[in-house]
């Protein structure tokens, strides 16, 4: 009976001893990964701190499942840090950063991880240029003219000779077409490709310094004259069409997250043929002939 009791207590003690050793062995396995900082924009730097024990061979760190960095580790060097950089093409969001090595005792993997948040890159805000102040020239006072002397010539009766005059043939002169401008606009500037424009001629406006991907509205004297969509750099080019034809300088304003301004002259030409000169000559001779008949 004593032998049975001794055997029972010996088995219980051995089982407890094995459980204690197993618990201590499992408690010695460590695996952790820390990130500092844990957020930033694409292309920014951060530090990976790690602790793996017992580790055999290098520790491999993955960004969103892709192996990217590594560090040497062994049971004598179970921890350390690694300098890392966020991939340049990473979009805003949260990505896992995972470290993995081989357990030196079991041959299985030891792994741990953390998460890094990619923040969006801020969009620069365009600063509108300062307003341009133009000082008008001083008024010019005309000098007084000398009083003239009026003389009355004696009345004479003359018979003008009968002549036939042909009015000179004139060819209407077409004003020259204004030269176009290919100046590239600077940030915060609106450039029109012509300094002046006649009715029916094409006109284009280009600008920079706007909010990217925004609809631009062009106005002149309160009326809309064009629109366009800015590209990724905040630039645009749009045709300009005036709804009213009024000679003089007109200011074009572009609203695109910033306020850009430019100016253009509207030129309205008037032409007259040679019929007016011929009519004046004919009226002169009719009046002269009636005067001769009256005095006879």
PDB file of C-alpha atoms in Angstrom:
ATOM      1  CA  UNK A   1       0.000   0.000   0.000  1.00  0.00           C
ATOM      2  CA  UNK A   2       2.871   2.402   0.835  1.00  0.00           C
ATOM      3  CA  UNK A   3       4.467   1.730  -2.524  1.00  0.00           C
ATOM      4  CA  UNK A   4       1.277   2.702  -4.333  1.00  0.00           C
ATOM      5  CA  UNK A   5       0.991   5.947  -2.370  1.00  0.00           C
ATOM      6  CA  UNK A   6       4.639   6.825  -3.037  1.00  0.00           C
ATOM      7  CA  UNK A   7       4.219   6.090  -6.733  1.00  0.00           C
ATOM      8  CA  UNK A   8       1.100   8.285  -6.915  1.00  0.00           C
ATOM      9  CA  UNK A   9       2.707  11.277  -5.220  1.00  0.00           C
ATOM     10  CA  UNK A  10       5.848  10.877  -7.350  1.00  0.00           C
ATOM     11  CA  UNK A  11       3.778  10.976 -10.566  1.00  0.00           C
ATOM     12  CA  UNK A  12       1.926  14.081  -9.376  1.00  0.00           C
ATOM     13  CA  UNK A  13       5.191  15.861  -8.503  1.00  0.00           C
ATOM     14  CA  UNK A  14       6.743  14.983 -11.869  1.00  0.00           C
ATOM     15  CA  UNK A  15       3.701  16.250 -13.742  1.00  0.00           C
ATOM     16  CA  UNK A  16       3.756  19.563 -11.827  1.00  0.00           C
ATOM     17  CA  UNK A  17       7.499  19.918 -12.501  1.00  0.00           C
ATOM     18  CA  UNK A  18       7.003  19.376 -16.270  1.00  0.00           C
ATOM     19  CA  UNK A  19       4.171  21.928 -16.358  1.00  0.00           C
ATOM     20  CA  UNK A  20       6.365  24.474 -14.536  1.00  0.00           C
ATOM     21  CA  UNK A  21       9.223  23.987 -17.020  1.00  0.00           C
ATOM     22  CA  UNK A  22       6.835  24.262 -19.986  1.00  0.00           C
ATOM     23  CA  UNK A  23       5.330  27.453 -18.597  1.00  0.00           C
ATOM     24  CA  UNK A  24       8.733  28.977 -18.022  1.00  0.00           C
ATOM     25  CA  UNK A  25       9.868  28.005 -21.546  1.00  0.00           C
ATOM     26  CA  UNK A  26       6.822  29.615 -23.173  1.00  0.00           C
ATOM     27  CA  UNK A  27       7.130  32.678 -20.984  1.00  0.00           C
ATOM     28  CA  UNK A  28      10.638  33.308 -22.320  1.00  0.00           C
ATOM     29  CA  UNK A  29       9.462  33.828 -25.938  1.00  0.00           C
ATOM     30  CA  UNK A  30       9.165  37.547 -26.765  1.00  0.00           C
ATOM     31  CA  UNK A  31       8.216  39.331 -30.025  1.00  0.00           C
ATOM     32  CA  UNK A  32       7.277  43.008 -30.354  1.00  0.00           C
ATOM     33  CA  UNK A  33       7.491  45.810 -32.961  1.00  0.00           C
ATOM     34  CA  UNK A  34       7.129  49.568 -32.275  1.00  0.00           C
ATOM     35  CA  UNK A  35       7.006  52.568 -34.678  1.00  0.00           C
ATOM     36  CA  UNK A  36       8.117  56.163 -33.973  1.00  0.00           C
ATOM     37  CA  UNK A  37       6.414  58.193 -35.272  1.00  0.00           C
ATOM     38  CA  UNK A  38       3.439  56.044 -36.259  1.00  0.00           C
ATOM     39  CA  UNK A  39       2.105  58.493 -38.896  1.00  0.00           C
ATOM     40  CA  UNK A  40       3.456  60.774 -41.634  1.00  0.00           C
ATOM     41  CA  UNK A  41       3.211  61.607 -45.315  1.00  0.00           C
ATOM     42  CA  UNK A  42       4.624  59.549 -48.207  1.00  0.00           C
ATOM     43  CA  UNK A  43       8.444  59.738 -48.344  1.00  0.00           C
ATOM     44  CA  UNK A  44       8.831  60.640 -44.629  1.00  0.00           C
ATOM     45  CA  UNK A  45      11.181  58.763 -42.240  1.00  0.00           C
ATOM     46  CA  UNK A  46      10.357  56.710 -39.131  1.00  0.00           C
ATOM     47  CA  UNK A  47      12.131  54.245 -36.785  1.00  0.00           C
ATOM     48  CA  UNK A  48      11.225  50.577 -36.170  1.00  0.00           C
ATOM     49  CA  UNK A  49      12.109  49.266 -32.664  1.00  0.00           C
ATOM     50  CA  UNK A  50      12.006  45.476 -32.254  1.00  0.00           C
ATOM     51  CA  UNK A  51      12.506  42.735 -29.610  1.00  0.00           C
ATOM     52  CA  UNK A  52      12.571  39.026 -30.655  1.00  0.00           C
ATOM     53  CA  UNK A  53      13.833  36.208 -28.355  1.00  0.00           C
ATOM     54  CA  UNK A  54      15.091  33.642 -29.011  1.00  0.00           C
ATOM     55  CA  UNK A  55      15.698  34.636 -32.625  1.00  0.00           C
ATOM     56  CA  UNK A  56      17.816  32.784 -35.173  1.00  0.00           C
ATOM     57  CA  UNK A  57      18.983  34.707 -38.221  1.00  0.00           C
ATOM     58  CA  UNK A  58      17.830  38.109 -39.480  1.00  0.00           C
ATOM     59  CA  UNK A  59      14.537  39.814 -38.649  1.00  0.00           C
ATOM     60  CA  UNK A  60      12.612  40.749 -41.829  1.00  0.00           C
ATOM     61  CA  UNK A  61      10.219  43.724 -41.746  1.00  0.00           C
ATOM     62  CA  UNK A  62       7.396  44.001 -44.315  1.00  0.00           C
ATOM     63  CA  UNK A  63       5.373  47.055 -45.462  1.00  0.00           C
ATOM     64  CA  UNK A  64       1.802  46.008 -46.267  1.00  0.00           C
ATOM     65  CA  UNK A  65       3.008  42.409 -46.878  1.00  0.00           C
ATOM     66  CA  UNK A  66       6.076  43.354 -48.994  1.00  0.00           C
ATOM     67  CA  UNK A  67       9.536  42.616 -47.391  1.00  0.00           C
ATOM     68  CA  UNK A  68      11.318  45.980 -47.286  1.00  0.00           C
ATOM     69  CA  UNK A  69      13.815  46.163 -44.384  1.00  0.00           C
ATOM     70  CA  UNK A  70      15.877  43.699 -42.269  1.00  0.00           C
ATOM     71  CA  UNK A  71      18.077  43.570 -39.138  1.00  0.00           C
ATOM     72  CA  UNK A  72      20.583  41.047 -37.732  1.00  0.00           C
ATOM     73  CA  UNK A  73      19.443  39.221 -34.575  1.00  0.00           C
ATOM     74  CA  UNK A  74      20.508  36.249 -32.407  1.00  0.00           C
ATOM     75  CA  UNK A  75      19.874  35.124 -28.812  1.00  0.00           C
ATOM     76  CA  UNK A  76      22.670  37.452 -27.631  1.00  0.00           C
ATOM     77  CA  UNK A  77      21.215  40.448 -29.582  1.00  0.00           C
ATOM     78  CA  UNK A  78      17.433  40.107 -29.203  1.00  0.00           C
ATOM     79  CA  UNK A  79      16.484  43.791 -29.800  1.00  0.00           C
ATOM     80  CA  UNK A  80      17.396  46.890 -31.809  1.00  0.00           C
ATOM     81  CA  UNK A  81      16.149  49.640 -34.151  1.00  0.00           C
ATOM     82  CA  UNK A  82      15.906  50.060 -37.940  1.00  0.00           C
ATOM     83  CA  UNK A  83      15.684  53.346 -39.891  1.00  0.00           C
ATOM     84  CA  UNK A  84      12.828  53.177 -42.441  1.00  0.00           C
ATOM     85  CA  UNK A  85      11.169  55.419 -45.030  1.00  0.00           C
ATOM     86  CA  UNK A  86       7.502  55.445 -46.131  1.00  0.00           C
ATOM     87  CA  UNK A  87       7.272  54.371 -49.810  1.00  0.00           C
ATOM     88  CA  UNK A  88       7.003  57.444 -52.057  1.00  0.00           C
ATOM     89  CA  UNK A  89       3.923  56.133 -53.874  1.00  0.00           C
ATOM     90  CA  UNK A  90       1.947  55.248 -50.718  1.00  0.00           C
ATOM     91  CA  UNK A  91      -1.596  56.667 -50.757  1.00  0.00           C
ATOM     92  CA  UNK A  92      -3.233  58.103 -47.591  1.00  0.00           C
ATOM     93  CA  UNK A  93      -4.385  55.274 -45.294  1.00  0.00           C
ATOM     94  CA  UNK A  94      -3.211  52.833 -42.578  1.00  0.00           C
ATOM     95  CA  UNK A  95      -0.686  50.065 -43.449  1.00  0.00           C
ATOM     96  CA  UNK A  96       0.649  47.083 -41.398  1.00  0.00           C
ATOM     97  CA  UNK A  97       4.399  46.895 -40.604  1.00  0.00           C
ATOM     98  CA  UNK A  98       5.285  43.297 -39.606  1.00  0.00           C
ATOM     99  CA  UNK A  99       8.558  41.792 -38.281  1.00  0.00           C
ATOM    100  CA  UNK A 100       9.325  38.040 -38.574  1.00  0.00           C
ATOM    101  CA  UNK A 101      12.260  35.777 -37.571  1.00  0.00           C
ATOM    102  CA  UNK A 102      12.882  32.069 -36.850  1.00  0.00           C
ATOM    103  CA  UNK A 103      12.527  30.754 -33.263  1.00  0.00           C
ATOM    104  CA  UNK A 104      15.947  29.356 -32.306  1.00  0.00           C
ATOM    105  CA  UNK A 105      14.389  26.707 -30.065  1.00  0.00           C
ATOM    106  CA  UNK A 106      11.373  25.460 -31.988  1.00  0.00           C
ATOM    107  CA  UNK A 107      12.280  26.395 -35.573  1.00  0.00           C
ATOM    108  CA  UNK A 108       8.888  28.059 -35.952  1.00  0.00           C
ATOM    109  CA  UNK A 109       8.251  31.725 -36.727  1.00  0.00           C
ATOM    110  CA  UNK A 110       8.339  34.565 -34.235  1.00  0.00           C
ATOM    111  CA  UNK A 111       6.348  37.536 -35.490  1.00  0.00           C
ATOM    112  CA  UNK A 112       4.918  40.848 -34.287  1.00  0.00           C
ATOM    113  CA  UNK A 113       3.612  43.981 -35.958  1.00  0.00           C
ATOM    114  CA  UNK A 114       2.295  47.513 -35.710  1.00  0.00           C
ATOM    115  CA  UNK A 115       0.446  49.927 -38.010  1.00  0.00           C
ATOM    116  CA  UNK A 116       1.571  53.144 -39.768  1.00  0.00           C
ATOM    117  CA  UNK A 117      -0.877  55.841 -40.972  1.00  0.00           C
ATOM    118  CA  UNK A 118       0.024  57.744 -44.191  1.00  0.00           C
ATOM    119  CA  UNK A 119      -1.349  61.300 -44.041  1.00  0.00           C
ATOM    120  CA  UNK A 120      -2.289  63.344 -47.156  1.00  0.00           C
ATOM    121  CA  UNK A 121       0.142  65.939 -48.476  1.00  0.00           C
ATOM    122  CA  UNK A 122      -1.231  69.490 -47.920  1.00  0.00           C
ATOM    123  CA  UNK A 123      -2.148  71.464 -51.050  1.00  0.00           C
ATOM    124  CA  UNK A 124      -0.325  74.826 -51.329  1.00  0.00           C
ATOM    125  CA  UNK A 125      -2.586  77.877 -51.326  1.00  0.00           C
ATOM    126  CA  UNK A 126      -1.911  80.437 -54.054  1.00  0.00           C
ATOM    127  CA  UNK A 127      -1.441  84.024 -52.844  1.00  0.00           C
ATOM    128  CA  UNK A 128      -3.088  86.585 -55.153  1.00  0.00           C
ATOM    129  CA  UNK A 129      -0.743  89.312 -56.426  1.00  0.00           C
ATOM    130  CA  UNK A 130      -1.027  92.768 -54.854  1.00  0.00           C
ATOM    131  CA  UNK A 131      -3.257  95.246 -56.717  1.00  0.00           C
ATOM    132  CA  UNK A 132      -1.520  97.558 -59.164  1.00  0.00           C
ATOM    133  CA  UNK A 133      -2.079 101.260 -58.463  1.00  0.00           C
ATOM    134  CA  UNK A 134      -1.816 103.561 -61.473  1.00  0.00           C
ATOM    135  CA  UNK A 135      -1.329 107.299 -60.931  1.00  0.00           C
ATOM    136  CA  UNK A 136      -3.184 109.338 -63.612  1.00  0.00           C
ATOM    137  CA  UNK A 137      -1.133 112.012 -65.417  1.00  0.00           C
ATOM    138  CA  UNK A 138      -1.674 115.652 -64.374  1.00  0.00           C
ATOM    139  CA  UNK A 139      -4.319 117.529 -66.391  1.00  0.00           C
ATOM    140  CA  UNK A 140      -3.041 119.634 -69.291  1.00  0.00           C
ATOM    141  CA  UNK A 141      -4.395 123.211 -69.433  1.00  0.00           C
ATOM    142  CA  UNK A 142      -4.575 124.529 -73.043  1.00  0.00           C
ATOM    143  CA  UNK A 143      -2.912 127.866 -73.690  1.00  0.00           C
ATOM    144  CA  UNK A 144      -5.325 130.706 -74.681  1.00  0.00           C
ATOM    145  CA  UNK A 145      -5.256 131.543 -78.376  1.00  0.00           C
ATOM    146  CA  UNK A 146      -4.769 135.069 -79.723  1.00  0.00           C
ATOM    147  CA  UNK A 147      -7.921 136.883 -80.819  1.00  0.00           C
ATOM    148  CA  UNK A 148      -8.312 136.670 -84.592  1.00  0.00           C
ATOM    149  CA  UNK A 149      -9.166 139.469 -87.039  1.00  0.00           C
ATOM    150  CA  UNK A 150     -12.262 139.039 -89.206  1.00  0.00           C
ATOM    151  CA  UNK A 151     -12.293 140.756 -92.622  1.00  0.00           C
ATOM    152  CA  UNK A 152     -15.161 140.838 -95.097  1.00  0.00           C
ATOM    153  CA  UNK A 153     -13.980 140.541 -98.748  1.00  0.00           C
ATOM    154  CA  UNK A 154     -15.814 142.554-101.472  1.00  0.00           C
ATOM    155  CA  UNK A 155     -18.602 140.738-103.269  1.00  0.00           C
ATOM    156  CA  UNK A 156     -17.546 139.495-106.691  1.00  0.00           C
ATOM    157  CA  UNK A 157     -19.450 137.551-109.307  1.00  0.00           C
ATOM    158  CA  UNK A 158     -17.486 134.841-111.038  1.00  0.00           C
ATOM    159  CA  UNK A 159     -18.591 132.151-113.375  1.00  0.00           C
ATOM    160  CA  UNK A 160     -16.820 128.942-112.507  1.00  0.00           C
ATOM    161  CA  UNK A 161     -15.632 126.918-115.483  1.00  0.00           C
ATOM    162  CA  UNK A 162     -17.438 123.716-116.163  1.00  0.00           C
ATOM    163  CA  UNK A 163     -15.155 120.955-115.089  1.00  0.00           C
ATOM    164  CA  UNK A 164     -15.665 117.308-114.590  1.00  0.00           C
ATOM    165  CA  UNK A 165     -13.760 115.886-111.696  1.00  0.00           C
ATOM    166  CA  UNK A 166     -13.417 112.241-110.939  1.00  0.00           C
ATOM    167  CA  UNK A 167     -13.034 111.481-107.258  1.00  0.00           C
ATOM    168  CA  UNK A 168      -9.851 109.651-106.461  1.00  0.00           C
ATOM    169  CA  UNK A 169     -10.168 105.969-106.021  1.00  0.00           C
ATOM    170  CA  UNK A 170      -9.351 105.030-102.465  1.00  0.00           C
ATOM    171  CA  UNK A 171      -8.805 101.587-101.118  1.00  0.00           C
ATOM    172  CA  UNK A 172      -9.989 101.070 -97.558  1.00  0.00           C
ATOM    173  CA  UNK A 173      -7.105 100.276 -95.267  1.00  0.00           C
ATOM    174  CA  UNK A 174      -7.569  97.257 -93.064  1.00  0.00           C
ATOM    175  CA  UNK A 175      -6.006  97.739 -89.634  1.00  0.00           C
ATOM    176  CA  UNK A 176      -3.225  95.291 -88.896  1.00  0.00           C
ATOM    177  CA  UNK A 177      -3.984  92.190 -86.955  1.00  0.00           C
ATOM    178  CA  UNK A 178      -2.601  92.459 -83.365  1.00  0.00           C
ATOM    179  CA  UNK A 179       0.292  90.206 -82.624  1.00  0.00           C
ATOM    180  CA  UNK A 180      -0.355  87.220 -80.413  1.00  0.00           C
ATOM    181  CA  UNK A 181       1.457  86.711 -77.143  1.00  0.00           C
ATOM    182  CA  UNK A 182       3.010  83.356 -76.147  1.00  0.00           C
ATOM    183  CA  UNK A 183       4.218  84.509 -72.725  1.00  0.00           C
ATOM    184  CA  UNK A 184       3.924  81.724 -70.160  1.00  0.00           C
ATOM    185  CA  UNK A 185       1.873  82.971 -67.167  1.00  0.00           C
ATOM    186  CA  UNK A 186       3.527  83.127 -63.772  1.00  0.00           C
ATOM    187  CA  UNK A 187       1.805  81.810 -60.590  1.00  0.00           C
ATOM    188  CA  UNK A 188      -1.010  84.196 -59.679  1.00  0.00           C
ATOM    189  CA  UNK A 189      -1.064  85.784 -63.187  1.00  0.00           C
ATOM    190  CA  UNK A 190      -3.629  85.806 -66.042  1.00  0.00           C
ATOM    191  CA  UNK A 191      -2.189  86.243 -69.572  1.00  0.00           C
ATOM    192  CA  UNK A 192      -4.289  87.008 -72.703  1.00  0.00           C
ATOM    193  CA  UNK A 193      -2.767  85.928 -76.027  1.00  0.00           C
ATOM    194  CA  UNK A 194      -3.639  89.270 -77.719  1.00  0.00           C
ATOM    195  CA  UNK A 195      -3.239  92.848 -76.460  1.00  0.00           C
ATOM    196  CA  UNK A 196      -6.283  93.894 -78.527  1.00  0.00           C
ATOM    197  CA  UNK A 197      -9.062  92.088 -80.388  1.00  0.00           C
ATOM    198  CA  UNK A 198     -11.624  92.971 -83.050  1.00  0.00           C
ATOM    199  CA  UNK A 199     -15.155  91.539 -83.180  1.00  0.00           C
ATOM    200  CA  UNK A 200     -15.066  87.911 -84.343  1.00  0.00           C
ATOM    201  CA  UNK A 201     -11.353  87.353 -83.644  1.00  0.00           C
ATOM    202  CA  UNK A 202     -10.385  84.467 -81.317  1.00  0.00           C
ATOM    203  CA  UNK A 203      -9.035  85.282 -77.845  1.00  0.00           C
ATOM    204  CA  UNK A 204      -7.496  82.910 -75.300  1.00  0.00           C
ATOM    205  CA  UNK A 205      -6.640  83.341 -71.594  1.00  0.00           C
ATOM    206  CA  UNK A 206      -4.053  81.331 -69.620  1.00  0.00           C
ATOM    207  CA  UNK A 207      -3.445  81.381 -65.867  1.00  0.00           C
ATOM    208  CA  UNK A 208      -1.479  79.729 -63.053  1.00  0.00           C
ATOM    209  CA  UNK A 209      -1.707  79.571 -59.274  1.00  0.00           C
ATOM    210  CA  UNK A 210      -5.247  78.144 -59.034  1.00  0.00           C
ATOM    211  CA  UNK A 211      -6.543  75.240 -56.934  1.00  0.00           C
ATOM    212  CA  UNK A 212      -5.904  71.984 -58.921  1.00  0.00           C
ATOM    213  CA  UNK A 213      -8.964  70.282 -60.394  1.00  0.00           C
ATOM    214  CA  UNK A 214     -11.242  73.323 -59.969  1.00  0.00           C
ATOM    215  CA  UNK A 215     -13.678  74.879 -62.450  1.00  0.00           C
ATOM    216  CA  UNK A 216     -12.537  78.382 -63.509  1.00  0.00           C
ATOM    217  CA  UNK A 217     -15.105  81.068 -64.398  1.00  0.00           C
ATOM    218  CA  UNK A 218     -13.970  84.033 -66.548  1.00  0.00           C
ATOM    219  CA  UNK A 219     -15.984  87.262 -66.350  1.00  0.00           C
ATOM    220  CA  UNK A 220     -15.732  90.745 -67.830  1.00  0.00           C
ATOM    221  CA  UNK A 221     -17.880  93.707 -66.769  1.00  0.00           C
ATOM    222  CA  UNK A 222     -20.039  91.291 -64.738  1.00  0.00           C
ATOM    223  CA  UNK A 223     -20.777  88.945 -67.687  1.00  0.00           C
ATOM    224  CA  UNK A 224     -19.373  85.416 -68.072  1.00  0.00           C
ATOM    225  CA  UNK A 225     -16.989  85.200 -71.054  1.00  0.00           C
ATOM    226  CA  UNK A 226     -15.456  81.716 -70.632  1.00  0.00           C
ATOM    227  CA  UNK A 227     -14.725  78.735 -68.373  1.00  0.00           C
ATOM    228  CA  UNK A 228     -12.193  75.891 -68.011  1.00  0.00           C
ATOM    229  CA  UNK A 229     -10.947  73.192 -65.595  1.00  0.00           C
ATOM    230  CA  UNK A 230      -7.520  73.546 -63.919  1.00  0.00           C
ATOM    231  CA  UNK A 231      -4.974  70.726 -64.250  1.00  0.00           C
ATOM    232  CA  UNK A 232      -2.981  69.037 -61.446  1.00  0.00           C
ATOM    233  CA  UNK A 233      -0.548  71.976 -61.284  1.00  0.00           C
ATOM    234  CA  UNK A 234      -3.321  74.611 -60.963  1.00  0.00           C
ATOM    235  CA  UNK A 235      -2.921  75.945 -64.560  1.00  0.00           C
ATOM    236  CA  UNK A 236      -5.566  76.391 -67.262  1.00  0.00           C
ATOM    237  CA  UNK A 237      -6.203  77.779 -70.772  1.00  0.00           C
ATOM    238  CA  UNK A 238      -9.690  78.902 -71.846  1.00  0.00           C
ATOM    239  CA  UNK A 239     -11.225  80.670 -74.898  1.00  0.00           C
ATOM    240  CA  UNK A 240     -12.718  84.106 -74.217  1.00  0.00           C
ATOM    241  CA  UNK A 241     -15.876  85.298 -76.025  1.00  0.00           C
ATOM    242  CA  UNK A 242     -17.326  88.750 -75.267  1.00  0.00           C
ATOM    243  CA  UNK A 243     -21.116  88.928 -75.303  1.00  0.00           C
ATOM    244  CA  UNK A 244     -21.062  92.713 -75.971  1.00  0.00           C
ATOM    245  CA  UNK A 245     -18.985  94.698 -78.453  1.00  0.00           C
ATOM    246  CA  UNK A 246     -17.799  97.940 -76.840  1.00  0.00           C
ATOM    247  CA  UNK A 247     -14.640  99.739 -77.875  1.00  0.00           C
ATOM    248  CA  UNK A 248     -12.073 100.316 -75.137  1.00  0.00           C
ATOM    249  CA  UNK A 249     -10.175  98.386 -72.485  1.00  0.00           C
ATOM    250  CA  UNK A 250     -11.936  95.494 -70.754  1.00  0.00           C
ATOM    251  CA  UNK A 251     -10.735  93.666 -67.629  1.00  0.00           C
ATOM    252  CA  UNK A 252     -11.029  89.849 -67.574  1.00  0.00           C
ATOM    253  CA  UNK A 253     -11.270  88.224 -64.100  1.00  0.00           C
ATOM    254  CA  UNK A 254     -10.663  84.486 -63.407  1.00  0.00           C
ATOM    255  CA  UNK A 255     -12.123  82.994 -60.196  1.00  0.00           C
ATOM    256  CA  UNK A 256     -10.347  79.685 -59.428  1.00  0.00           C
ATOM    257  CA  UNK A 257      -9.707  79.567 -55.680  1.00  0.00           C
ATOM    258  CA  UNK A 258      -7.586  82.656 -56.345  1.00  0.00           C
ATOM    259  CA  UNK A 259      -8.490  85.850 -58.220  1.00  0.00           C
ATOM    260  CA  UNK A 260      -6.485  86.444 -61.423  1.00  0.00           C
ATOM    261  CA  UNK A 261      -6.938  89.534 -63.635  1.00  0.00           C
ATOM    262  CA  UNK A 262      -5.888  90.579 -67.137  1.00  0.00           C
ATOM    263  CA  UNK A 263      -6.885  93.281 -69.643  1.00  0.00           C
ATOM    264  CA  UNK A 264      -7.551  93.489 -73.397  1.00  0.00           C
ATOM    265  CA  UNK A 265      -8.608  96.301 -75.769  1.00  0.00           C
ATOM    266  CA  UNK A 266     -11.673  95.885 -78.010  1.00  0.00           C
ATOM    267  CA  UNK A 267     -11.114  97.612 -81.369  1.00  0.00           C
ATOM    268  CA  UNK A 268     -14.186  98.609 -83.456  1.00  0.00           C
ATOM    269  CA  UNK A 269     -13.266  99.873 -86.964  1.00  0.00           C
ATOM    270  CA  UNK A 270     -15.450 102.048 -89.247  1.00  0.00           C
ATOM    271  CA  UNK A 271     -14.888 102.318 -93.007  1.00  0.00           C
ATOM    272  CA  UNK A 272     -16.371 104.737 -95.580  1.00  0.00           C
ATOM    273  CA  UNK A 273     -16.242 104.488 -99.382  1.00  0.00           C
ATOM    274  CA  UNK A 274     -15.538 107.208-101.959  1.00  0.00           C
ATOM    275  CA  UNK A 275     -19.224 107.941-102.573  1.00  0.00           C
ATOM    276  CA  UNK A 276     -19.283 110.542 -99.758  1.00  0.00           C
ATOM    277  CA  UNK A 277     -16.538 112.649-101.432  1.00  0.00           C
ATOM    278  CA  UNK A 278     -18.314 112.470-104.806  1.00  0.00           C
ATOM    279  CA  UNK A 279     -21.599 113.576-103.247  1.00  0.00           C
ATOM    280  CA  UNK A 280     -19.933 116.625-101.593  1.00  0.00           C
ATOM    281  CA  UNK A 281     -18.390 117.745-104.948  1.00  0.00           C
ATOM    282  CA  UNK A 282     -21.724 117.381-106.764  1.00  0.00           C
ATOM    283  CA  UNK A 283     -23.541 119.432-104.082  1.00  0.00           C
ATOM    284  CA  UNK A 284     -20.872 122.178-104.385  1.00  0.00           C
ATOM    285  CA  UNK A 285     -21.343 122.553-108.151  1.00  0.00           C
ATOM    286  CA  UNK A 286     -25.142 122.571-107.873  1.00  0.00           C
ATOM    287  CA  UNK A 287     -24.997 125.417-105.341  1.00  0.00           C
ATOM    288  CA  UNK A 288     -22.468 127.348-107.462  1.00  0.00           C
ATOM    289  CA  UNK A 289     -24.638 127.004-110.592  1.00  0.00           C
ATOM    290  CA  UNK A 290     -27.728 128.244-108.771  1.00  0.00           C
ATOM    291  CA  UNK A 291     -25.812 131.311-107.581  1.00  0.00           C
ATOM    292  CA  UNK A 292     -24.751 132.216-111.168  1.00  0.00           C
ATOM    293  CA  UNK A 293     -28.315 131.908-112.495  1.00  0.00           C
ATOM    294  CA  UNK A 294     -29.638 134.134-109.658  1.00  0.00           C
ATOM    295  CA  UNK A 295     -27.193 136.983-110.403  1.00  0.00           C
ATOM    296  CA  UNK A 296     -27.939 136.892-114.179  1.00  0.00           C
TER     297      UNK A 296
END
